[in-house]
Structures are given as structure tokens and as C-alpha cells.
């Protein structure tokens, strides 16, 4: 893992397939196939990439296939993207032609949670609630 003060990034090439969760403090560029959850500061996904699992990032720029939920403060979905899953965002840009099957929920940027999440006194507040 890289220091948060450095401007390094990691690249997972198109010939790479990973099964397992990825956690990165550096910026991450993915062109390969990932089966597992991804947590990082900044994610750039190439057109040929496929992610099967949840994505959580401060900023994400998606151009490939994602099968799983996406949570990002700033999210850009490019026209080549194919997303199946719920999307939670603070700021969202979708290019014409992008395919998304799922629900969109705007998060409260101050709390980092969906805006519709009720507050319950005396209980820990869950990070994310999904309706069935």
C-alpha cells in the first residue's frame, strides 16, 4: 500500500484476473477481471474490464462492466459502461449510451450515507441499507 501523501497509482492490466477483495490506498486503474469487492480512493475502470463485486471509492470513472453495488462520492459512468447493481453517489455524471440496471440513491455528503436512512436513537447507524 502506498502512503496517502504520495501520488502513486496501481494498474491491473487486461491480462490479469483476480479472485478476492482489493483494498488500495493508492489510485487504482483496472483493465482486467476482478471477482471480489474493491475499496480504494480513486478508481478508473477500462472498457474491457469486468468487476463482479461491490465497488467503494471516493471517485470512480467506470467504462467497463460492473456486477454489484457502487458507492462513490464522485461517480462518472461512461457510455461504454454496463452496470448491474445499485448506485449510491454524492455527485453523478452519466454519458449517453451507458447501461445501468439498478437503483440510484443520492447520499448525504455530510454523513456519507443515503439521504433516506432514518436516524435511530441508541443504536449504531448502519452505513448502508438496501430494500429488498
PDB file of C-alpha atoms in Angstrom:
ATOM      1  CA  UNK A   1       0.000   0.000   0.000  1.00  0.00           C
ATOM      2  CA  UNK A   2       1.147   3.472  -0.790  1.00  0.00           C
ATOM      3  CA  UNK A   3       1.230   6.418   1.552  1.00  0.00           C
ATOM      4  CA  UNK A   4      -1.777   8.734   1.266  1.00  0.00           C
ATOM      5  CA  UNK A   5       0.617  11.649   0.769  1.00  0.00           C
ATOM      6  CA  UNK A   6       2.182  10.207  -2.382  1.00  0.00           C
ATOM      7  CA  UNK A   7       0.684  10.446  -5.851  1.00  0.00           C
ATOM      8  CA  UNK A   8       1.180   6.802  -6.811  1.00  0.00           C
ATOM      9  CA  UNK A   9      -1.255   4.558  -8.621  1.00  0.00           C
ATOM     10  CA  UNK A  10      -1.616   0.856  -9.305  1.00  0.00           C
ATOM     11  CA  UNK A  11      -2.521  -0.655 -12.666  1.00  0.00           C
ATOM     12  CA  UNK A  12      -4.142  -4.060 -13.106  1.00  0.00           C
ATOM     13  CA  UNK A  13      -3.622  -4.943 -16.773  1.00  0.00           C
ATOM     14  CA  UNK A  14      -6.080  -6.548 -19.183  1.00  0.00           C
ATOM     15  CA  UNK A  15      -4.283  -9.909 -18.940  1.00  0.00           C
ATOM     16  CA  UNK A  16      -4.885 -10.067 -15.181  1.00  0.00           C
ATOM     17  CA  UNK A  17      -7.744 -11.874 -13.421  1.00  0.00           C
ATOM     18  CA  UNK A  18      -8.100 -11.624  -9.647  1.00  0.00           C
ATOM     19  CA  UNK A  19     -10.425 -13.529  -7.338  1.00  0.00           C
ATOM     20  CA  UNK A  20     -10.600 -11.814  -3.960  1.00  0.00           C
ATOM     21  CA  UNK A  21     -11.149  -8.413  -2.403  1.00  0.00           C
ATOM     22  CA  UNK A  22      -8.908  -5.470  -3.291  1.00  0.00           C
ATOM     23  CA  UNK A  23      -8.139  -2.655  -0.863  1.00  0.00           C
ATOM     24  CA  UNK A  24      -5.872   0.135  -2.063  1.00  0.00           C
ATOM     25  CA  UNK A  25      -4.883   3.476  -0.596  1.00  0.00           C
ATOM     26  CA  UNK A  26      -3.390   4.488  -3.952  1.00  0.00           C
ATOM     27  CA  UNK A  27      -5.355   5.346  -7.077  1.00  0.00           C
ATOM     28  CA  UNK A  28      -6.334   2.217  -8.970  1.00  0.00           C
ATOM     29  CA  UNK A  29      -6.657   1.625 -12.727  1.00  0.00           C
ATOM     30  CA  UNK A  30      -8.273  -1.679 -13.706  1.00  0.00           C
ATOM     31  CA  UNK A  31      -8.325  -3.208 -17.172  1.00  0.00           C
ATOM     32  CA  UNK A  32      -8.551  -6.859 -16.067  1.00  0.00           C
ATOM     33  CA  UNK A  33     -11.267  -9.002 -14.481  1.00  0.00           C
ATOM     34  CA  UNK A  34     -11.961  -8.858 -10.747  1.00  0.00           C
ATOM     35  CA  UNK A  35     -14.180 -11.212  -8.732  1.00  0.00           C
ATOM     36  CA  UNK A  36     -14.408  -9.521  -5.352  1.00  0.00           C
ATOM     37  CA  UNK A  37     -15.054  -6.211  -3.657  1.00  0.00           C
ATOM     38  CA  UNK A  38     -12.916  -3.161  -4.429  1.00  0.00           C
ATOM     39  CA  UNK A  39     -12.211  -0.370  -1.924  1.00  0.00           C
ATOM     40  CA  UNK A  40      -9.930   2.479  -2.975  1.00  0.00           C
ATOM     41  CA  UNK A  41      -9.555   6.244  -3.057  1.00  0.00           C
ATOM     42  CA  UNK A  42      -9.857   6.691  -6.819  1.00  0.00           C
ATOM     43  CA  UNK A  43     -10.870   4.068  -9.385  1.00  0.00           C
ATOM     44  CA  UNK A  44     -10.565   4.202 -13.160  1.00  0.00           C
ATOM     45  CA  UNK A  45     -12.042   1.211 -14.967  1.00  0.00           C
ATOM     46  CA  UNK A  46     -11.133   0.464 -18.574  1.00  0.00           C
ATOM     47  CA  UNK A  47     -13.644  -0.540 -21.253  1.00  0.00           C
ATOM     48  CA  UNK A  48     -12.537  -4.195 -21.328  1.00  0.00           C
ATOM     49  CA  UNK A  49     -12.622  -4.621 -17.543  1.00  0.00           C
ATOM     50  CA  UNK A  50     -15.232  -6.624 -15.625  1.00  0.00           C
ATOM     51  CA  UNK A  51     -15.810  -6.316 -11.883  1.00  0.00           C
ATOM     52  CA  UNK A  52     -18.079  -8.783 -10.104  1.00  0.00           C
ATOM     53  CA  UNK A  53     -18.487  -7.382  -6.592  1.00  0.00           C
ATOM     54  CA  UNK A  54     -19.088  -4.151  -4.708  1.00  0.00           C
ATOM     55  CA  UNK A  55     -17.125  -1.011  -5.553  1.00  0.00           C
ATOM     56  CA  UNK A  56     -16.441   1.669  -2.936  1.00  0.00           C
ATOM     57  CA  UNK A  57     -14.358   4.717  -3.817  1.00  0.00           C
ATOM     58  CA  UNK A  58     -14.116   8.462  -3.245  1.00  0.00           C
ATOM     59  CA  UNK A  59     -14.064   8.981  -7.012  1.00  0.00           C
ATOM     60  CA  UNK A  60     -14.820   6.433  -9.718  1.00  0.00           C
ATOM     61  CA  UNK A  61     -14.747   6.615 -13.517  1.00  0.00           C
ATOM     62  CA  UNK A  62     -16.328   3.468 -14.940  1.00  0.00           C
ATOM     63  CA  UNK A  63     -16.138   2.371 -18.582  1.00  0.00           C
ATOM     64  CA  UNK A  64     -16.434  -1.423 -18.329  1.00  0.00           C
ATOM     65  CA  UNK A  65     -18.819  -3.933 -16.756  1.00  0.00           C
ATOM     66  CA  UNK A  66     -19.729  -3.895 -13.055  1.00  0.00           C
ATOM     67  CA  UNK A  67     -21.996  -6.503 -11.476  1.00  0.00           C
ATOM     68  CA  UNK A  68     -22.513  -5.276  -7.918  1.00  0.00           C
ATOM     69  CA  UNK A  69     -23.274  -2.162  -5.911  1.00  0.00           C
ATOM     70  CA  UNK A  70     -21.294   1.045  -6.366  1.00  0.00           C
ATOM     71  CA  UNK A  71     -20.726   3.657  -3.664  1.00  0.00           C
ATOM     72  CA  UNK A  72     -18.791   6.793  -4.609  1.00  0.00           C
ATOM     73  CA  UNK A  73     -18.619  10.445  -3.667  1.00  0.00           C
ATOM     74  CA  UNK A  74     -17.994  11.474  -7.307  1.00  0.00           C
ATOM     75  CA  UNK A  75     -19.098   8.956  -9.926  1.00  0.00           C
ATOM     76  CA  UNK A  76     -18.700   9.157 -13.706  1.00  0.00           C
ATOM     77  CA  UNK A  77     -20.334   6.427 -15.789  1.00  0.00           C
ATOM     78  CA  UNK A  78     -19.033   6.469 -19.350  1.00  0.00           C
ATOM     79  CA  UNK A  79     -21.029   5.451 -22.438  1.00  0.00           C
ATOM     80  CA  UNK A  80     -19.295   2.063 -22.702  1.00  0.00           C
ATOM     81  CA  UNK A  81     -20.217   1.077 -19.115  1.00  0.00           C
ATOM     82  CA  UNK A  82     -22.644  -1.742 -18.311  1.00  0.00           C
ATOM     83  CA  UNK A  83     -23.679  -1.720 -14.657  1.00  0.00           C
ATOM     84  CA  UNK A  84     -25.974  -4.157 -12.890  1.00  0.00           C
ATOM     85  CA  UNK A  85     -26.498  -3.117  -9.277  1.00  0.00           C
ATOM     86  CA  UNK A  86     -27.498  -0.275  -7.018  1.00  0.00           C
ATOM     87  CA  UNK A  87     -25.600   3.016  -7.215  1.00  0.00           C
ATOM     88  CA  UNK A  88     -25.019   5.337  -4.227  1.00  0.00           C
ATOM     89  CA  UNK A  89     -23.422   8.692  -5.006  1.00  0.00           C
ATOM     90  CA  UNK A  90     -22.926  12.317  -3.951  1.00  0.00           C
ATOM     91  CA  UNK A  91     -22.255  13.660  -7.476  1.00  0.00           C
ATOM     92  CA  UNK A  92     -23.145  11.714 -10.618  1.00  0.00           C
ATOM     93  CA  UNK A  93     -22.391  12.046 -14.333  1.00  0.00           C
ATOM     94  CA  UNK A  94     -23.725   9.539 -16.861  1.00  0.00           C
ATOM     95  CA  UNK A  95     -22.786   9.671 -20.525  1.00  0.00           C
ATOM     96  CA  UNK A  96     -25.488   8.989 -23.088  1.00  0.00           C
ATOM     97  CA  UNK A  97     -25.387   5.314 -24.052  1.00  0.00           C
ATOM     98  CA  UNK A  98     -24.334   3.931 -20.661  1.00  0.00           C
ATOM     99  CA  UNK A  99     -26.385   0.927 -19.491  1.00  0.00           C
ATOM    100  CA  UNK A 100     -27.423   0.776 -15.836  1.00  0.00           C
ATOM    101  CA  UNK A 101     -29.817  -1.752 -14.299  1.00  0.00           C
ATOM    102  CA  UNK A 102     -30.372  -0.923 -10.659  1.00  0.00           C
ATOM    103  CA  UNK A 103     -31.482   1.819  -8.329  1.00  0.00           C
ATOM    104  CA  UNK A 104     -29.852   5.187  -7.809  1.00  0.00           C
ATOM    105  CA  UNK A 105     -29.710   6.780  -4.357  1.00  0.00           C
ATOM    106  CA  UNK A 106     -28.201  10.169  -3.602  1.00  0.00           C
ATOM    107  CA  UNK A 107     -26.168  10.115  -0.392  1.00  0.00           C
ATOM    108  CA  UNK A 108     -25.985  12.912   2.145  1.00  0.00           C
ATOM    109  CA  UNK A 109     -22.390  14.144   1.603  1.00  0.00           C
ATOM    110  CA  UNK A 110     -22.079  15.327   5.215  1.00  0.00           C
ATOM    111  CA  UNK A 111     -22.960  11.919   6.643  1.00  0.00           C
ATOM    112  CA  UNK A 112     -21.657   9.616   3.889  1.00  0.00           C
ATOM    113  CA  UNK A 113     -24.900   7.613   3.909  1.00  0.00           C
ATOM    114  CA  UNK A 114     -28.065   7.503   1.806  1.00  0.00           C
ATOM    115  CA  UNK A 115     -30.229  10.580   2.468  1.00  0.00           C
ATOM    116  CA  UNK A 116     -33.328   8.487   3.214  1.00  0.00           C
ATOM    117  CA  UNK A 117     -31.735   6.448   6.023  1.00  0.00           C
ATOM    118  CA  UNK A 118     -33.685   7.072   9.237  1.00  0.00           C
ATOM    119  CA  UNK A 119     -31.828   8.019  12.390  1.00  0.00           C
ATOM    120  CA  UNK A 120     -32.481   5.705  15.336  1.00  0.00           C
ATOM    121  CA  UNK A 121     -31.509   6.851  18.830  1.00  0.00           C
ATOM    122  CA  UNK A 122     -29.493   4.456  20.965  1.00  0.00           C
ATOM    123  CA  UNK A 123     -28.469   2.236  18.043  1.00  0.00           C
ATOM    124  CA  UNK A 124     -25.437   2.310  15.806  1.00  0.00           C
ATOM    125  CA  UNK A 125     -26.356   3.742  12.437  1.00  0.00           C
ATOM    126  CA  UNK A 126     -25.733   1.274   9.591  1.00  0.00           C
ATOM    127  CA  UNK A 127     -23.588   2.540   6.742  1.00  0.00           C
ATOM    128  CA  UNK A 128     -25.950   1.368   4.048  1.00  0.00           C
ATOM    129  CA  UNK A 129     -29.472  -0.013   3.962  1.00  0.00           C
ATOM    130  CA  UNK A 130     -30.870  -1.805   0.932  1.00  0.00           C
ATOM    131  CA  UNK A 131     -34.532  -2.518   0.343  1.00  0.00           C
ATOM    132  CA  UNK A 132     -35.461  -5.954  -0.944  1.00  0.00           C
TER     133      UNK A 132
END
